[in-house]
Amino acid sequence: MVEIKRNYEAADFSFEAKTDGELLAELHGEIIDGIFHIRSYNGDKYLFDGVCRGALNNAEHEGAVSAVIEETVPDWLLMLFGYERDIPSIGEFFDNEKGCCGGCVKN
């Protein structure tokens, strides 16, 4: 089972995906003036969506209202999951989702 959670011991805003203590992926960022800046992502490409969503959700709870995915995160990784570099509203990012596979509509 993969566990995705924030690493509060890290110096920066860090989210990690681990299984049995093994680090599979990590995302680093910083909240500046209400904007969550995602600075880097390293690890399994298929975990990017889950790690990024977890980080965005937590950043919103920490006071971020929008987000920017910096150029240090590769374009192909964003395209894999349909992400844009600028996320004007984290709340709307989650409200506008169609569902887990994109084929169903949220009620």
PDB file of C-alpha atoms in Angstrom:
ATOM      1  CA  MET A   1       0.000   0.000   0.000  1.00  0.00           C
ATOM      2  CA  VAL A   2       1.301   3.449  -0.922  1.00  0.00           C
ATOM      3  CA  GLU A   3       1.036   6.120   1.744  1.00  0.00           C
ATOM      4  CA  ILE A   4       1.001   9.764   0.621  1.00  0.00           C
ATOM      5  CA  LYS A   5       1.469  12.400   3.280  1.00  0.00           C
ATOM      6  CA  ARG A   6       3.257  15.578   4.222  1.00  0.00           C
ATOM      7  CA  ASN A   7       6.690  15.340   5.781  1.00  0.00           C
ATOM      8  CA  TYR A   8       6.505  17.918   8.568  1.00  0.00           C
ATOM      9  CA  GLU A   9      10.135  17.263   9.490  1.00  0.00           C
ATOM     10  CA  ALA A  10      11.385  18.611   6.143  1.00  0.00           C
ATOM     11  CA  ALA A  11      12.696  22.173   5.965  1.00  0.00           C
ATOM     12  CA  ASP A  12      10.279  23.077   3.161  1.00  0.00           C
ATOM     13  CA  PHE A  13       6.731  22.079   2.191  1.00  0.00           C
ATOM     14  CA  SER A  14       7.306  18.435   1.309  1.00  0.00           C
ATOM     15  CA  PHE A  15       4.880  15.661   0.336  1.00  0.00           C
ATOM     16  CA  GLU A  16       6.022  12.072   0.008  1.00  0.00           C
ATOM     17  CA  ALA A  17       4.752   8.753  -1.284  1.00  0.00           C
ATOM     18  CA  LYS A  18       6.142   5.731   0.542  1.00  0.00           C
ATOM     19  CA  THR A  19       5.523   2.030   0.776  1.00  0.00           C
ATOM     20  CA  ASP A  20       7.031  -0.044   3.568  1.00  0.00           C
ATOM     21  CA  GLY A  21       9.330   2.888   4.419  1.00  0.00           C
ATOM     22  CA  GLU A  22      10.694   3.126   0.860  1.00  0.00           C
ATOM     23  CA  LEU A  23      10.456   6.602  -0.681  1.00  0.00           C
ATOM     24  CA  LEU A  24       8.753   6.332  -4.077  1.00  0.00           C
ATOM     25  CA  ALA A  25       8.132  10.003  -4.849  1.00  0.00           C
ATOM     26  CA  GLU A  26       8.472  13.446  -3.333  1.00  0.00           C
ATOM     27  CA  LEU A  27       7.170  16.915  -4.116  1.00  0.00           C
ATOM     28  CA  HIS A  28       8.706  20.103  -2.731  1.00  0.00           C
ATOM     29  CA  GLY A  29       7.229  23.554  -2.640  1.00  0.00           C
ATOM     30  CA  GLU A  30       6.577  26.696  -0.678  1.00  0.00           C
ATOM     31  CA  ILE A  31       3.579  28.885   0.118  1.00  0.00           C
ATOM     32  CA  ILE A  32       4.289  32.560  -0.552  1.00  0.00           C
ATOM     33  CA  ASP A  33       1.560  35.193  -0.137  1.00  0.00           C
ATOM     34  CA  GLY A  34      -1.227  32.645  -0.583  1.00  0.00           C
ATOM     35  CA  ILE A  35       0.324  31.004  -3.646  1.00  0.00           C
ATOM     36  CA  PHE A  36       1.600  27.437  -3.430  1.00  0.00           C
ATOM     37  CA  HIS A  37       4.744  27.196  -5.566  1.00  0.00           C
ATOM     38  CA  ILE A  38       5.459  23.602  -6.530  1.00  0.00           C
ATOM     39  CA  ARG A  39       9.221  23.660  -7.035  1.00  0.00           C
ATOM     40  CA  SER A  40      10.097  20.041  -7.795  1.00  0.00           C
ATOM     41  CA  TYR A  41       8.851  16.503  -8.171  1.00  0.00           C
ATOM     42  CA  ASN A  42      10.998  13.394  -8.130  1.00  0.00           C
ATOM     43  CA  GLY A  43       9.894   9.808  -8.329  1.00  0.00           C
ATOM     44  CA  ASP A  44       7.433   7.491 -10.000  1.00  0.00           C
ATOM     45  CA  LYS A  45       5.567   9.325 -12.760  1.00  0.00           C
ATOM     46  CA  TYR A  46       2.316   7.527 -11.992  1.00  0.00           C
ATOM     47  CA  LEU A  47       2.315   8.817  -8.416  1.00  0.00           C
ATOM     48  CA  PHE A  48       2.525  12.473  -9.510  1.00  0.00           C
ATOM     49  CA  ASP A  49      -1.242  12.960  -9.609  1.00  0.00           C
ATOM     50  CA  GLY A  50      -1.859  11.588  -6.119  1.00  0.00           C
ATOM     51  CA  VAL A  51       1.105  13.350  -4.543  1.00  0.00           C
ATOM     52  CA  CYS A  52       0.230  16.635  -6.248  1.00  0.00           C
ATOM     53  CA  ARG A  53      -3.433  16.431  -5.196  1.00  0.00           C
ATOM     54  CA  GLY A  54      -2.435  15.660  -1.620  1.00  0.00           C
ATOM     55  CA  ALA A  55      -0.030  18.591  -1.573  1.00  0.00           C
ATOM     56  CA  LEU A  56      -2.580  20.972  -3.127  1.00  0.00           C
ATOM     57  CA  ASN A  57      -5.223  19.940  -0.607  1.00  0.00           C
ATOM     58  CA  ASN A  58      -2.850  20.416   2.314  1.00  0.00           C
ATOM     59  CA  ALA A  59      -1.564  23.725   0.940  1.00  0.00           C
ATOM     60  CA  GLU A  60      -5.143  24.995   0.738  1.00  0.00           C
ATOM     61  CA  HIS A  61      -5.659  24.059   4.405  1.00  0.00           C
ATOM     62  CA  GLU A  62      -2.442  25.980   5.163  1.00  0.00           C
ATOM     63  CA  GLY A  63      -3.827  29.147   3.532  1.00  0.00           C
ATOM     64  CA  ALA A  64      -2.884  28.852  -0.141  1.00  0.00           C
ATOM     65  CA  VAL A  65      -5.639  29.923  -2.531  1.00  0.00           C
ATOM     66  CA  SER A  66      -3.827  29.305  -5.816  1.00  0.00           C
ATOM     67  CA  ALA A  67      -0.816  27.391  -7.084  1.00  0.00           C
ATOM     68  CA  VAL A  68       1.964  27.544  -9.656  1.00  0.00           C
ATOM     69  CA  ILE A  69       3.850  24.513 -10.898  1.00  0.00           C
ATOM     70  CA  GLU A  70       7.344  25.790 -11.645  1.00  0.00           C
ATOM     71  CA  GLU A  71       9.249  25.069 -14.862  1.00  0.00           C
ATOM     72  CA  THR A  72      11.473  22.637 -12.951  1.00  0.00           C
ATOM     73  CA  VAL A  73       8.600  20.116 -13.153  1.00  0.00           C
ATOM     74  CA  PRO A  74       8.698  18.643 -16.685  1.00  0.00           C
ATOM     75  CA  ASP A  75       5.933  19.502 -19.175  1.00  0.00           C
ATOM     76  CA  TRP A  76       5.430  15.838 -20.088  1.00  0.00           C
ATOM     77  CA  LEU A  77       4.584  15.048 -16.474  1.00  0.00           C
ATOM     78  CA  LEU A  78       1.884  17.716 -16.393  1.00  0.00           C
ATOM     79  CA  MET A  79       0.489  16.547 -19.734  1.00  0.00           C
ATOM     80  CA  LEU A  80       0.282  12.964 -18.462  1.00  0.00           C
ATOM     81  CA  PHE A  81      -2.448  14.017 -16.016  1.00  0.00           C
ATOM     82  CA  GLY A  82      -3.823  17.150 -17.707  1.00  0.00           C
ATOM     83  CA  TYR A  83      -2.343  19.698 -15.314  1.00  0.00           C
ATOM     84  CA  GLU A  84      -1.778  23.366 -16.172  1.00  0.00           C
ATOM     85  CA  ARG A  85       1.173  25.275 -14.709  1.00  0.00           C
ATOM     86  CA  ASP A  86      -1.108  27.933 -13.231  1.00  0.00           C
ATOM     87  CA  ILE A  87      -3.903  26.877 -10.924  1.00  0.00           C
ATOM     88  CA  PRO A  88      -5.818  30.125 -10.248  1.00  0.00           C
ATOM     89  CA  SER A  89      -7.992  28.572  -7.524  1.00  0.00           C
ATOM     90  CA  ILE A  90      -7.173  25.401  -5.623  1.00  0.00           C
ATOM     91  CA  GLY A  91     -10.794  25.167  -4.478  1.00  0.00           C
ATOM     92  CA  GLU A  92     -12.080  25.341  -8.049  1.00  0.00           C
ATOM     93  CA  PHE A  93      -9.424  22.825  -9.137  1.00  0.00           C
ATOM     94  CA  PHE A  94     -11.104  20.261  -6.898  1.00  0.00           C
ATOM     95  CA  ASP A  95     -14.689  21.484  -7.486  1.00  0.00           C
ATOM     96  CA  ASN A  96     -14.400  21.193 -11.274  1.00  0.00           C
ATOM     97  CA  GLU A  97     -13.245  17.562 -11.315  1.00  0.00           C
ATOM     98  CA  LYS A  98     -15.417  15.096 -13.170  1.00  0.00           C
ATOM     99  CA  GLY A  99     -14.424  12.121 -11.085  1.00  0.00           C
ATOM    100  CA  CYS A 100     -11.691   9.551 -10.722  1.00  0.00           C
ATOM    101  CA  CYS A 101     -11.532   8.549 -14.375  1.00  0.00           C
ATOM    102  CA  GLY A 102     -12.932  11.703 -16.004  1.00  0.00           C
ATOM    103  CA  GLY A 103     -15.877   9.755 -17.385  1.00  0.00           C
ATOM    104  CA  CYS A 104     -18.387  10.277 -14.630  1.00  0.00           C
ATOM    105  CA  VAL A 105     -19.881  13.489 -13.293  1.00  0.00           C
ATOM    106  CA  LYS A 106     -19.754  14.494  -9.637  1.00  0.00           C
ATOM    107  CA  ASN A 107     -23.146  15.063  -8.007  1.00  0.00           C
TER     108      ASN A 107
END
